[in-house]
């Protein structure tokens, strides 16, 4: 009788092949490969969840900010904040508030020298929240402001007119006088408080918070045990202030307004008042509004809520409503963090003479940023390329250079053209 060995262990052993019965499980190498694949998949899912959460948070902020911007625009119009009689300017040299008087604002309101700010065409930043912070007011009373310092809180942004943004704010350098006749200082807005139209006194802090901070995001107290009761779900306990029955809100959103007069490239109209202004309602989420005097040359010791940047065009003038690509630069003493979704305000001088000049200010949204800034260790300056979205802009020569103000945590800018009586 013939015995068939094909397919048996004996047959395999005779041919020198490994026995099928000897391989009962997986090898360590296979387990490692499977583990790496599983861990990689879990990490990918986790990264997608984090990215999705960040995008959802940004979308929520944008939606809420759009609603607040429309609401606060109506508040601005209803309370007649466009009336110059409501504006009260803080003279940081005398540390006093005074009524805004266009004919008396030639000097020293927007200037560290004489006769370089227009008497009738000031751009205005209405920002009572900045002045209502008690810590900021304390810095006003203990500091002196002169041309040797980088800061001047009576202006927006809070830097001296002739401050060089490429120098460290702790040891500031001034810009050289441009060759254009009469133009000495850089464009700045006058930072205004609001006054009671009947008494002339500035608005109290409590009223400023009600008007310029969100009151719809109601604060709630959640119990430690989040298990819903068996009978029915009860609402979380709402918080109320001790005085009155006003609900306490988290106040995460706040706003300021900028008013820029209509552009004029000719010198003649500069001596006449302007009726039409571009109003920008700037909405911020968790604004860093406090100002404090710098203590040393490190970024952490200096206010970073308003960063002044030098602007160099990379794609020519902006036209067509998309804006373009620019390089922004500043000192290494200034934080270089710029993210997509941030907002910055461009500023430059249009025309002027030894008595009057006109400035233009426009807001732009950052839609693209290079991975990392380029740092020049010799000059102590960092440069970052960004892509912007916004209105048309014309870049001029060194005499009318463009500067940018990067305001921290801006989530929305709502613009309309309004009349100023």
mmCIF file of C-alpha atoms in Angstrom:
data_model
loop_
_atom_site.group_PDB
_atom_site.id
_atom_site.type_symbol
_atom_site.label_atom_id
_atom_site.label_comp_id
_atom_site.label_asym_id
_atom_site.label_seq_id
_atom_site.Cartn_x
_atom_site.Cartn_y
_atom_site.Cartn_z
ATOM 1 C CA UNK A 1 0.000 0.000 0.000
ATOM 2 C CA UNK A 2 1.318 3.424 -0.908
ATOM 3 C CA UNK A 3 1.378 6.078 1.800
ATOM 4 C CA UNK A 4 0.780 9.668 0.695
ATOM 5 C CA UNK A 5 2.902 12.091 2.710
ATOM 6 C CA UNK A 6 2.149 15.254 0.668
ATOM 7 C CA UNK A 7 0.599 17.955 2.862
ATOM 8 C CA UNK A 8 1.666 16.333 6.128
ATOM 9 C CA UNK A 9 4.244 17.489 8.706
ATOM 10 C CA UNK A 10 6.445 14.540 7.801
ATOM 11 C CA UNK A 11 6.464 15.639 4.173
ATOM 12 C CA UNK A 12 7.389 19.166 5.152
ATOM 13 C CA UNK A 13 10.131 17.941 7.449
ATOM 14 C CA UNK A 14 11.676 15.867 4.694
ATOM 15 C CA UNK A 15 11.680 18.830 2.313
ATOM 16 C CA UNK A 16 13.206 21.120 4.941
ATOM 17 C CA UNK A 17 10.132 23.376 5.155
ATOM 18 C CA UNK A 18 8.814 24.730 8.480
ATOM 19 C CA UNK A 19 6.009 22.749 9.996
ATOM 20 C CA UNK A 20 2.533 24.293 9.824
ATOM 21 C CA UNK A 21 1.761 23.004 13.293
ATOM 22 C CA UNK A 22 4.725 24.959 14.745
ATOM 23 C CA UNK A 23 3.247 28.436 13.874
ATOM 24 C CA UNK A 24 0.415 29.002 16.334
ATOM 25 C CA UNK A 25 0.404 32.913 16.716
ATOM 26 C CA UNK A 26 1.715 36.281 15.503
ATOM 27 C CA UNK A 27 5.247 37.515 15.833
ATOM 28 C CA UNK A 28 6.400 40.499 17.919
ATOM 29 C CA UNK A 29 7.190 42.436 14.752
ATOM 30 C CA UNK A 30 3.624 42.052 13.534
ATOM 31 C CA UNK A 31 2.288 43.230 16.892
ATOM 32 C CA UNK A 32 4.533 46.287 16.776
ATOM 33 C CA UNK A 33 3.381 47.162 13.262
ATOM 34 C CA UNK A 34 -0.263 46.833 14.280
ATOM 35 C CA UNK A 35 0.319 48.965 17.379
ATOM 36 C CA UNK A 36 2.002 51.718 15.367
ATOM 37 C CA UNK A 37 -0.872 51.765 12.872
ATOM 38 C CA UNK A 38 -3.485 51.906 15.629
ATOM 39 C CA UNK A 39 -1.688 54.662 17.548
ATOM 40 C CA UNK A 40 -1.185 56.670 14.358
ATOM 41 C CA UNK A 41 -4.871 56.438 13.575
ATOM 42 C CA UNK A 42 -5.841 57.546 17.077
ATOM 43 C CA UNK A 43 -3.455 60.500 16.900
ATOM 44 C CA UNK A 44 -4.918 61.497 13.547
ATOM 45 C CA UNK A 45 -8.430 61.398 14.952
ATOM 46 C CA UNK A 46 -7.320 63.409 18.005
ATOM 47 C CA UNK A 47 -5.691 66.072 15.824
ATOM 48 C CA UNK A 48 -8.847 66.345 13.726
ATOM 49 C CA UNK A 49 -10.920 66.775 16.874
ATOM 50 C CA UNK A 50 -8.623 69.534 18.136
ATOM 51 C CA UNK A 51 -8.644 71.289 14.761
ATOM 52 C CA UNK A 52 -12.400 70.963 14.485
ATOM 53 C CA UNK A 53 -12.844 72.348 17.992
ATOM 54 C CA UNK A 54 -10.644 75.340 17.184
ATOM 55 C CA UNK A 55 -12.517 76.059 13.957
ATOM 56 C CA UNK A 56 -15.850 75.693 15.742
ATOM 57 C CA UNK A 57 -14.702 78.148 18.416
ATOM 58 C CA UNK A 58 -13.570 80.640 15.765
ATOM 59 C CA UNK A 59 -16.859 80.286 13.909
ATOM 60 C CA UNK A 60 -18.778 80.867 17.136
ATOM 61 C CA UNK A 61 -16.720 83.971 17.927
ATOM 62 C CA UNK A 62 -17.258 85.324 14.415
ATOM 63 C CA UNK A 63 -21.020 84.757 14.578
ATOM 64 C CA UNK A 64 -21.352 86.398 17.986
ATOM 65 C CA UNK A 65 -19.110 89.295 16.947
ATOM 66 C CA UNK A 66 -21.215 89.973 13.853
ATOM 67 C CA UNK A 67 -24.320 90.186 16.003
ATOM 68 C CA UNK A 68 -22.628 92.488 18.502
ATOM 69 C CA UNK A 69 -21.246 94.741 15.757
ATOM 70 C CA UNK A 70 -24.721 95.439 14.343
ATOM 71 C CA UNK A 71 -26.087 95.990 17.835
ATOM 72 C CA UNK A 72 -23.311 98.392 18.845
ATOM 73 C CA UNK A 73 -23.567 100.309 15.579
ATOM 74 C CA UNK A 74 -27.187 101.023 16.467
ATOM 75 C CA UNK A 75 -26.100 102.046 19.978
ATOM 76 C CA UNK A 76 -23.528 104.421 18.484
ATOM 77 C CA UNK A 77 -26.149 106.094 16.315
ATOM 78 C CA UNK A 78 -28.917 106.157 18.931
ATOM 79 C CA UNK A 79 -26.688 107.736 21.601
ATOM 80 C CA UNK A 80 -25.281 110.236 19.070
ATOM 81 C CA UNK A 81 -21.659 109.366 19.721
ATOM 82 C CA UNK A 82 -20.910 110.966 16.345
ATOM 83 C CA UNK A 83 -21.461 114.405 17.896
ATOM 84 C CA UNK A 84 -18.108 116.090 18.703
ATOM 85 C CA UNK A 85 -19.691 117.703 21.775
ATOM 86 C CA UNK A 86 -19.657 114.233 23.366
ATOM 87 C CA UNK A 87 -15.945 113.737 22.771
ATOM 88 C CA UNK A 88 -13.495 114.353 25.606
ATOM 89 C CA UNK A 89 -9.785 114.135 24.860
ATOM 90 C CA UNK A 90 -7.222 113.075 27.461
ATOM 91 C CA UNK A 91 -4.219 115.381 27.427
ATOM 92 C CA UNK A 92 -1.497 113.029 28.587
ATOM 93 C CA UNK A 93 0.896 115.913 29.159
ATOM 94 C CA UNK A 94 -1.366 117.631 31.705
ATOM 95 C CA UNK A 95 -3.184 114.381 32.670
ATOM 96 C CA UNK A 96 -6.608 115.988 32.401
ATOM 97 C CA UNK A 97 -9.706 115.458 30.274
ATOM 98 C CA UNK A 98 -11.040 118.356 28.277
ATOM 99 C CA UNK A 99 -13.746 118.997 25.679
ATOM 100 C CA UNK A 100 -12.862 118.354 22.079
ATOM 101 C CA UNK A 101 -12.466 121.610 20.172
ATOM 102 C CA UNK A 102 -11.363 121.156 16.583
ATOM 103 C CA UNK A 103 -9.992 124.669 16.217
ATOM 104 C CA UNK A 104 -7.784 124.239 19.294
ATOM 105 C CA UNK A 105 -6.374 120.828 18.437
ATOM 106 C CA UNK A 106 -3.544 121.917 16.152
ATOM 107 C CA UNK A 107 -0.977 121.505 18.919
ATOM 108 C CA UNK A 108 -0.143 119.582 20.990
ATOM 109 C CA UNK A 109 -2.980 117.072 20.586
ATOM 110 C CA UNK A 110 -1.599 114.890 17.829
ATOM 111 C CA UNK A 111 1.949 116.140 17.796
ATOM 112 C CA UNK A 112 5.129 116.241 19.820
ATOM 113 C CA UNK A 113 6.186 119.382 17.985
ATOM 114 C CA UNK A 114 4.146 122.390 16.872
ATOM 115 C CA UNK A 115 1.670 122.932 14.051
ATOM 116 C CA UNK A 116 1.695 119.489 12.469
ATOM 117 C CA UNK A 117 -1.830 118.205 13.146
ATOM 118 C CA UNK A 118 -4.837 119.274 11.154
ATOM 119 C CA UNK A 119 -7.174 121.622 13.008
ATOM 120 C CA UNK A 120 -10.319 120.290 11.349
ATOM 121 C CA UNK A 121 -9.738 116.776 10.017
ATOM 122 C CA UNK A 122 -8.726 114.692 13.011
ATOM 123 C CA UNK A 123 -9.271 110.962 12.913
ATOM 124 C CA UNK A 124 -10.873 109.877 16.183
ATOM 125 C CA UNK A 125 -10.767 106.692 18.257
ATOM 126 C CA UNK A 126 -13.670 106.556 20.728
ATOM 127 C CA UNK A 127 -12.378 104.226 23.431
ATOM 128 C CA UNK A 128 -13.784 104.931 26.921
ATOM 129 C CA UNK A 129 -12.997 101.375 28.067
ATOM 130 C CA UNK A 130 -9.291 102.145 27.805
ATOM 131 C CA UNK A 131 -9.612 105.070 30.203
ATOM 132 C CA UNK A 132 -12.030 103.343 32.583
ATOM 133 C CA UNK A 133 -9.481 100.741 33.681
ATOM 134 C CA UNK A 134 -8.242 101.956 37.112
ATOM 135 C CA UNK A 135 -4.811 100.393 36.600
ATOM 136 C CA UNK A 136 -4.378 102.362 33.390
ATOM 137 C CA UNK A 137 -5.386 105.607 35.077
ATOM 138 C CA UNK A 138 -2.855 104.861 37.790
ATOM 139 C CA UNK A 139 -0.131 104.669 35.171
ATOM 140 C CA UNK A 140 -1.263 108.022 33.787
ATOM 141 C CA UNK A 141 -0.823 109.759 37.129
ATOM 142 C CA UNK A 142 2.591 108.259 37.860
ATOM 143 C CA UNK A 143 4.255 108.605 34.463
ATOM 144 C CA UNK A 144 5.396 111.543 32.415
ATOM 145 C CA UNK A 145 5.026 111.619 28.646
ATOM 146 C CA UNK A 146 7.538 113.389 26.482
ATOM 147 C CA UNK A 147 9.390 112.765 23.250
ATOM 148 C CA UNK A 148 11.979 110.573 25.002
ATOM 149 C CA UNK A 149 9.365 107.875 25.668
ATOM 150 C CA UNK A 150 7.718 105.534 23.206
ATOM 151 C CA UNK A 151 4.214 105.797 24.613
ATOM 152 C CA UNK A 152 1.543 108.445 24.528
ATOM 153 C CA UNK A 153 -1.823 107.017 25.674
ATOM 154 C CA UNK A 154 -3.770 110.046 24.465
ATOM 155 C CA UNK A 155 -3.248 108.737 20.925
ATOM 156 C CA UNK A 156 -4.305 105.592 19.113
ATOM 157 C CA UNK A 157 -2.193 103.559 18.877
ATOM 158 C CA UNK A 158 -0.544 104.574 22.156
ATOM 159 C CA UNK A 159 2.843 105.497 20.632
ATOM 160 C CA UNK A 160 4.441 108.882 20.125
ATOM 161 C CA UNK A 161 3.895 110.504 16.748
ATOM 162 C CA UNK A 162 7.586 110.306 15.856
ATOM 163 C CA UNK A 163 8.271 106.853 17.352
ATOM 164 C CA UNK A 164 10.195 104.457 15.107
ATOM 165 C CA UNK A 165 8.405 101.057 15.127
ATOM 166 C CA UNK A 166 11.688 99.288 14.372
ATOM 167 C CA UNK A 167 13.159 100.372 17.717
ATOM 168 C CA UNK A 168 12.587 98.787 21.116
ATOM 169 C CA UNK A 169 9.831 100.628 23.030
ATOM 170 C CA UNK A 170 11.919 100.476 26.203
ATOM 171 C CA UNK A 171 14.682 102.504 24.537
ATOM 172 C CA UNK A 172 12.795 104.210 21.690
ATOM 173 C CA UNK A 173 14.295 105.877 18.662
ATOM 174 C CA UNK A 174 12.611 108.600 16.648
ATOM 175 C CA UNK A 175 11.974 108.631 12.934
ATOM 176 C CA UNK A 176 13.918 111.133 10.842
ATOM 177 C CA UNK A 177 11.967 114.115 9.590
ATOM 178 C CA UNK A 178 10.630 113.337 6.094
ATOM 179 C CA UNK A 179 11.540 115.490 3.151
ATOM 180 C CA UNK A 180 7.951 116.603 2.493
ATOM 181 C CA UNK A 181 7.418 120.140 3.788
ATOM 182 C CA UNK A 182 5.597 120.393 7.099
ATOM 183 C CA UNK A 183 5.118 116.646 7.658
ATOM 184 C CA UNK A 184 7.071 115.768 10.790
ATOM 185 C CA UNK A 185 5.040 113.220 12.707
ATOM 186 C CA UNK A 186 3.410 109.932 11.801
ATOM 187 C CA UNK A 187 -0.379 109.519 11.528
ATOM 188 C CA UNK A 188 -2.184 108.905 14.799
ATOM 189 C CA UNK A 189 -5.773 109.048 15.957
ATOM 190 C CA UNK A 190 -6.862 111.035 18.992
ATOM 191 C CA UNK A 191 -8.118 108.624 21.647
ATOM 192 C CA UNK A 192 -11.374 109.991 23.062
ATOM 193 C CA UNK A 193 -13.430 109.433 26.180
ATOM 194 C CA UNK A 194 -17.147 110.266 26.153
ATOM 195 C CA UNK A 195 -18.659 113.061 28.206
ATOM 196 C CA UNK A 196 -22.136 113.780 29.493
ATOM 197 C CA UNK A 197 -23.570 116.415 27.106
ATOM 198 C CA UNK A 198 -25.205 118.337 29.992
ATOM 199 C CA UNK A 199 -22.503 118.299 32.685
ATOM 200 C CA UNK A 200 -19.394 117.838 30.539
ATOM 201 C CA UNK A 201 -17.972 115.212 32.912
ATOM 202 C CA UNK A 202 -16.718 111.917 31.490
ATOM 203 C CA UNK A 203 -18.926 108.855 31.768
ATOM 204 C CA UNK A 204 -18.450 106.778 34.939
ATOM 205 C CA UNK A 205 -16.895 103.357 34.715
ATOM 206 C CA UNK A 206 -20.161 101.522 35.451
ATOM 207 C CA UNK A 207 -21.910 103.196 32.517
ATOM 208 C CA UNK A 208 -18.946 102.610 30.207
ATOM 209 C CA UNK A 209 -19.051 98.895 30.993
ATOM 210 C CA UNK A 210 -22.773 98.749 30.258
ATOM 211 C CA UNK A 211 -22.349 100.438 26.881
ATOM 212 C CA UNK A 212 -18.989 99.163 25.643
ATOM 213 C CA UNK A 213 -19.000 95.606 26.989
ATOM 214 C CA UNK A 214 -21.305 92.705 26.161
ATOM 215 C CA UNK A 215 -24.181 92.116 28.572
ATOM 216 C CA UNK A 216 -25.855 89.273 26.674
ATOM 217 C CA UNK A 217 -23.344 86.571 27.660
ATOM 218 C CA UNK A 218 -24.993 85.971 31.049
ATOM 219 C CA UNK A 219 -22.812 84.438 33.752
ATOM 220 C CA UNK A 220 -24.201 81.249 35.286
ATOM 221 C CA UNK A 221 -23.254 79.090 38.250
ATOM 222 C CA UNK A 222 -23.257 75.385 37.435
ATOM 223 C CA UNK A 223 -23.501 72.759 40.194
ATOM 224 C CA UNK A 224 -20.592 70.412 40.822
ATOM 225 C CA UNK A 225 -22.867 67.407 40.250
ATOM 226 C CA UNK A 226 -23.941 67.687 36.621
ATOM 227 C CA UNK A 227 -26.221 64.620 36.859
ATOM 228 C CA UNK A 228 -29.741 65.765 35.867
ATOM 229 C CA UNK A 229 -32.390 65.299 38.535
ATOM 230 C CA UNK A 230 -34.885 62.501 38.094
ATOM 231 C CA UNK A 231 -37.976 64.666 38.016
ATOM 232 C CA UNK A 232 -36.956 67.401 35.584
ATOM 233 C CA UNK A 233 -33.925 69.397 34.499
ATOM 234 C CA UNK A 234 -33.587 72.682 36.374
ATOM 235 C CA UNK A 235 -31.872 75.742 34.853
ATOM 236 C CA UNK A 236 -28.485 76.807 36.148
ATOM 237 C CA UNK A 237 -28.512 79.525 38.793
ATOM 238 C CA UNK A 238 -28.062 82.992 37.315
ATOM 239 C CA UNK A 239 -25.830 85.546 38.972
ATOM 240 C CA UNK A 240 -26.993 89.050 39.826
ATOM 241 C CA UNK A 241 -25.160 92.097 41.030
ATOM 242 C CA UNK A 242 -25.528 93.173 44.647
ATOM 243 C CA UNK A 243 -27.029 96.520 43.651
ATOM 244 C CA UNK A 244 -30.255 96.217 41.720
ATOM 245 C CA UNK A 245 -31.322 93.189 39.741
ATOM 246 C CA UNK A 246 -29.058 93.482 36.719
ATOM 247 C CA UNK A 247 -27.747 90.153 35.530
ATOM 248 C CA UNK A 248 -23.997 89.692 35.713
ATOM 249 C CA UNK A 249 -22.421 88.934 32.338
ATOM 250 C CA UNK A 250 -18.978 87.612 31.590
ATOM 251 C CA UNK A 251 -18.281 90.667 29.424
ATOM 252 C CA UNK A 252 -15.947 88.816 27.080
ATOM 253 C CA UNK A 253 -16.776 91.055 24.127
ATOM 254 C CA UNK A 254 -16.091 94.779 24.000
ATOM 255 C CA UNK A 255 -15.801 97.430 21.316
ATOM 256 C CA UNK A 256 -14.310 100.717 20.280
ATOM 257 C CA UNK A 257 -15.047 102.976 17.328
ATOM 258 C CA UNK A 258 -12.720 104.710 14.883
ATOM 259 C CA UNK A 259 -13.808 107.691 12.791
ATOM 260 C CA UNK A 260 -11.728 108.709 9.788
ATOM 261 C CA UNK A 261 -12.637 111.765 7.652
ATOM 262 C CA UNK A 262 -13.225 111.386 3.953
ATOM 263 C CA UNK A 263 -10.019 111.196 1.956
ATOM 264 C CA UNK A 264 -8.722 114.311 0.237
ATOM 265 C CA UNK A 265 -5.513 114.211 -1.740
ATOM 266 C CA UNK A 266 -5.467 117.951 -2.320
ATOM 267 C CA UNK A 267 -4.368 120.491 0.234
ATOM 268 C CA UNK A 268 -7.167 123.025 -0.185
ATOM 269 C CA UNK A 269 -9.993 121.216 1.656
ATOM 270 C CA UNK A 270 -7.761 120.540 4.676
ATOM 271 C CA UNK A 271 -8.588 123.917 6.195
ATOM 272 C CA UNK A 272 -12.328 123.167 6.177
ATOM 273 C CA UNK A 273 -14.257 120.810 8.418
ATOM 274 C CA UNK A 274 -15.388 117.469 7.014
ATOM 275 C CA UNK A 275 -18.928 116.151 7.323
ATOM 276 C CA UNK A 276 -18.587 112.538 6.192
ATOM 277 C CA UNK A 277 -16.495 110.021 8.128
ATOM 278 C CA UNK A 278 -15.860 106.291 7.838
ATOM 279 C CA UNK A 279 -17.089 104.685 11.058
ATOM 280 C CA UNK A 280 -15.509 101.361 12.062
ATOM 281 C CA UNK A 281 -17.032 99.381 14.947
ATOM 282 C CA UNK A 282 -14.138 97.220 16.179
ATOM 283 C CA UNK A 283 -15.288 94.183 18.205
ATOM 284 C CA UNK A 284 -12.769 92.413 20.456
ATOM 285 C CA UNK A 285 -12.943 89.149 22.392
ATOM 286 C CA UNK A 286 -11.190 89.287 25.765
ATOM 287 C CA UNK A 287 -9.370 92.466 24.908
ATOM 288 C CA UNK A 288 -6.024 93.244 26.469
ATOM 289 C CA UNK A 289 -6.835 96.874 27.154
ATOM 290 C CA UNK A 290 -4.546 97.741 30.066
ATOM 291 C CA UNK A 291 -1.649 100.084 29.516
ATOM 292 C CA UNK A 292 1.423 100.123 31.746
ATOM 293 C CA UNK A 293 4.856 101.668 31.620
ATOM 294 C CA UNK A 294 7.635 99.398 30.349
ATOM 295 C CA UNK A 295 10.066 98.119 32.981
ATOM 296 C CA UNK A 296 12.749 96.529 30.769
ATOM 297 C CA UNK A 297 13.444 95.602 27.143
ATOM 298 C CA UNK A 298 11.721 92.179 27.207
ATOM 299 C CA UNK A 299 8.297 91.790 25.530
ATOM 300 C CA UNK A 300 6.658 90.564 28.742
ATOM 301 C CA UNK A 301 7.448 93.852 30.478
ATOM 302 C CA UNK A 302 5.775 96.045 27.845
ATOM 303 C CA UNK A 303 2.140 96.501 26.806
ATOM 304 C CA UNK A 304 1.313 94.390 23.752
ATOM 305 C CA UNK A 305 -2.365 95.214 23.256
ATOM 306 C CA UNK A 306 -1.531 97.664 20.442
ATOM 307 C CA UNK A 307 1.523 96.815 18.360
ATOM 308 C CA UNK A 308 2.912 99.332 15.876
ATOM 309 C CA UNK A 309 4.453 97.789 12.740
ATOM 310 C CA UNK A 310 6.311 99.120 9.715
ATOM 311 C CA UNK A 311 4.750 98.010 6.412
ATOM 312 C CA UNK A 312 6.555 97.147 3.162
ATOM 313 C CA UNK A 313 4.376 96.224 0.143
ATOM 314 C CA UNK A 314 5.134 92.926 -1.590
ATOM 315 C CA UNK A 315 2.477 92.992 -4.308
ATOM 316 C CA UNK A 316 2.080 96.691 -5.088
ATOM 317 C CA UNK A 317 -0.937 98.844 -4.306
ATOM 318 C CA UNK A 318 -4.155 97.209 -3.138
ATOM 319 C CA UNK A 319 -7.001 97.318 -5.649
ATOM 320 C CA UNK A 320 -10.096 95.335 -6.423
ATOM 321 C CA UNK A 321 -11.138 94.801 -2.812
ATOM 322 C CA UNK A 322 -8.893 91.802 -2.079
ATOM 323 C CA UNK A 323 -5.879 93.775 -0.753
ATOM 324 C CA UNK A 324 -2.599 91.878 -1.157
ATOM 325 C CA UNK A 325 0.664 90.751 0.394
ATOM 326 C CA UNK A 326 2.882 92.876 2.644
ATOM 327 C CA UNK A 327 5.847 92.440 4.965
ATOM 328 C CA UNK A 328 5.401 93.837 8.480
ATOM 329 C CA UNK A 329 8.364 94.518 10.750
ATOM 330 C CA UNK A 330 8.992 95.540 14.328
ATOM 331 C CA UNK A 331 11.517 95.287 17.132
ATOM 332 C CA UNK A 332 12.213 91.969 18.845
ATOM 333 C CA UNK A 333 10.951 93.688 21.987
ATOM 334 C CA UNK A 334 7.484 93.500 20.417
ATOM 335 C CA UNK A 335 5.572 90.222 20.222
ATOM 336 C CA UNK A 336 5.772 88.744 16.704
ATOM 337 C CA UNK A 337 2.678 86.532 16.983
ATOM 338 C CA UNK A 338 0.326 87.081 14.025
ATOM 339 C CA UNK A 339 -2.483 84.649 13.180
ATOM 340 C CA UNK A 340 -4.964 84.278 10.372
ATOM 341 C CA UNK A 341 -8.114 86.095 11.406
ATOM 342 C CA UNK A 342 -6.290 88.970 13.139
ATOM 343 C CA UNK A 343 -7.048 92.566 12.159
ATOM 344 C CA UNK A 344 -4.655 95.447 11.592
ATOM 345 C CA UNK A 345 -5.222 99.119 10.836
ATOM 346 C CA UNK A 346 -3.157 100.816 8.116
ATOM 347 C CA UNK A 347 -2.279 104.499 8.482
ATOM 348 C CA UNK A 348 -0.452 107.048 6.374
ATOM 349 C CA UNK A 349 -0.408 110.772 5.595
ATOM 350 C CA UNK A 350 -2.141 111.900 2.400
ATOM 351 C CA UNK A 351 -1.158 115.552 2.058
ATOM 352 C CA UNK A 352 -0.142 118.493 4.172
ATOM 353 C CA UNK A 353 1.739 121.691 4.763
ATOM 354 C CA UNK A 354 3.302 123.383 7.781
ATOM 355 C CA UNK A 355 -0.096 123.911 9.448
ATOM 356 C CA UNK A 356 -2.473 121.158 8.348
ATOM 357 C CA UNK A 357 -2.319 117.652 7.010
ATOM 358 C CA UNK A 358 -4.713 114.803 6.316
ATOM 359 C CA UNK A 359 -4.318 111.179 7.378
ATOM 360 C CA UNK A 360 -6.099 108.045 6.218
ATOM 361 C CA UNK A 361 -6.796 104.895 8.267
ATOM 362 C CA UNK A 362 -8.200 101.590 7.006
ATOM 363 C CA UNK A 363 -8.825 98.180 8.607
ATOM 364 C CA UNK A 364 -7.610 94.889 7.063
ATOM 365 C CA UNK A 365 -8.100 91.245 7.971
ATOM 366 C CA UNK A 366 -5.179 88.791 7.970
ATOM 367 C CA UNK A 367 -6.010 85.787 5.773
ATOM 368 C CA UNK A 368 -2.537 84.250 5.467
ATOM 369 C CA UNK A 369 0.721 84.238 7.440
ATOM 370 C CA UNK A 370 4.161 82.776 6.802
ATOM 371 C CA UNK A 371 5.191 79.982 9.133
ATOM 372 C CA UNK A 372 7.789 81.898 11.135
ATOM 373 C CA UNK A 373 9.090 85.473 11.184
ATOM 374 C CA UNK A 374 12.609 86.228 9.986
ATOM 375 C CA UNK A 375 14.724 87.747 12.764
ATOM 376 C CA UNK A 376 17.749 89.949 12.075
ATOM 377 C CA UNK A 377 20.019 89.535 15.096
ATOM 378 C CA UNK A 378 22.142 92.517 14.071
ATOM 379 C CA UNK A 379 19.333 95.078 13.888
ATOM 380 C CA UNK A 380 17.052 93.374 16.406
ATOM 381 C CA UNK A 381 14.112 93.465 13.982
ATOM 382 C CA UNK A 382 11.720 90.694 12.977
ATOM 383 C CA UNK A 383 9.846 90.591 9.649
ATOM 384 C CA UNK A 384 6.739 88.586 8.804
ATOM 385 C CA UNK A 385 4.969 88.203 5.452
ATOM 386 C CA UNK A 386 1.171 88.361 5.648
ATOM 387 C CA UNK A 387 -1.711 88.304 3.173
ATOM 388 C CA UNK A 388 -4.483 90.817 3.832
ATOM 389 C CA UNK A 389 -8.089 91.288 2.801
ATOM 390 C CA UNK A 390 -9.714 94.699 2.751
ATOM 391 C CA UNK A 391 -10.232 97.987 0.883
ATOM 392 C CA UNK A 392 -7.969 99.577 -1.717
ATOM 393 C CA UNK A 393 -4.747 101.196 -0.524
ATOM 394 C CA UNK A 394 -2.027 103.232 -2.225
ATOM 395 C CA UNK A 395 1.520 102.939 -0.920
ATOM 396 C CA UNK A 396 3.511 106.164 -1.167
ATOM 397 C CA UNK A 397 7.201 106.950 -0.788
ATOM 398 C CA UNK A 398 9.230 107.368 2.417
ATOM 399 C CA UNK A 399 7.695 110.781 3.080
ATOM 400 C CA UNK A 400 4.263 109.144 3.415
ATOM 401 C CA UNK A 401 5.192 105.685 4.645
ATOM 402 C CA UNK A 402 2.529 103.211 5.790
ATOM 403 C CA UNK A 403 2.363 101.924 9.347
ATOM 404 C CA UNK A 404 0.073 99.251 10.778
ATOM 405 C CA UNK A 405 -1.506 98.879 14.199
ATOM 406 C CA UNK A 406 -2.166 95.281 15.223
ATOM 407 C CA UNK A 407 -4.893 95.356 17.872
ATOM 408 C CA UNK A 408 -5.007 92.183 19.958
ATOM 409 C CA UNK A 409 -8.039 89.849 19.848
ATOM 410 C CA UNK A 410 -10.108 91.718 17.245
ATOM 411 C CA UNK A 411 -12.748 89.378 15.801
ATOM 412 C CA UNK A 412 -14.865 91.717 13.667
ATOM 413 C CA UNK A 413 -14.803 95.188 12.077
ATOM 414 C CA UNK A 414 -18.104 96.684 10.880
ATOM 415 C CA UNK A 415 -17.844 99.808 8.682
ATOM 416 C CA UNK A 416 -20.308 102.437 7.538
ATOM 417 C CA UNK A 417 -20.041 106.013 6.226
ATOM 418 C CA UNK A 418 -21.823 108.442 8.554
ATOM 419 C CA UNK A 419 -22.147 112.194 8.938
ATOM 420 C CA UNK A 420 -20.501 114.140 11.767
ATOM 421 C CA UNK A 421 -22.231 117.442 12.629
#
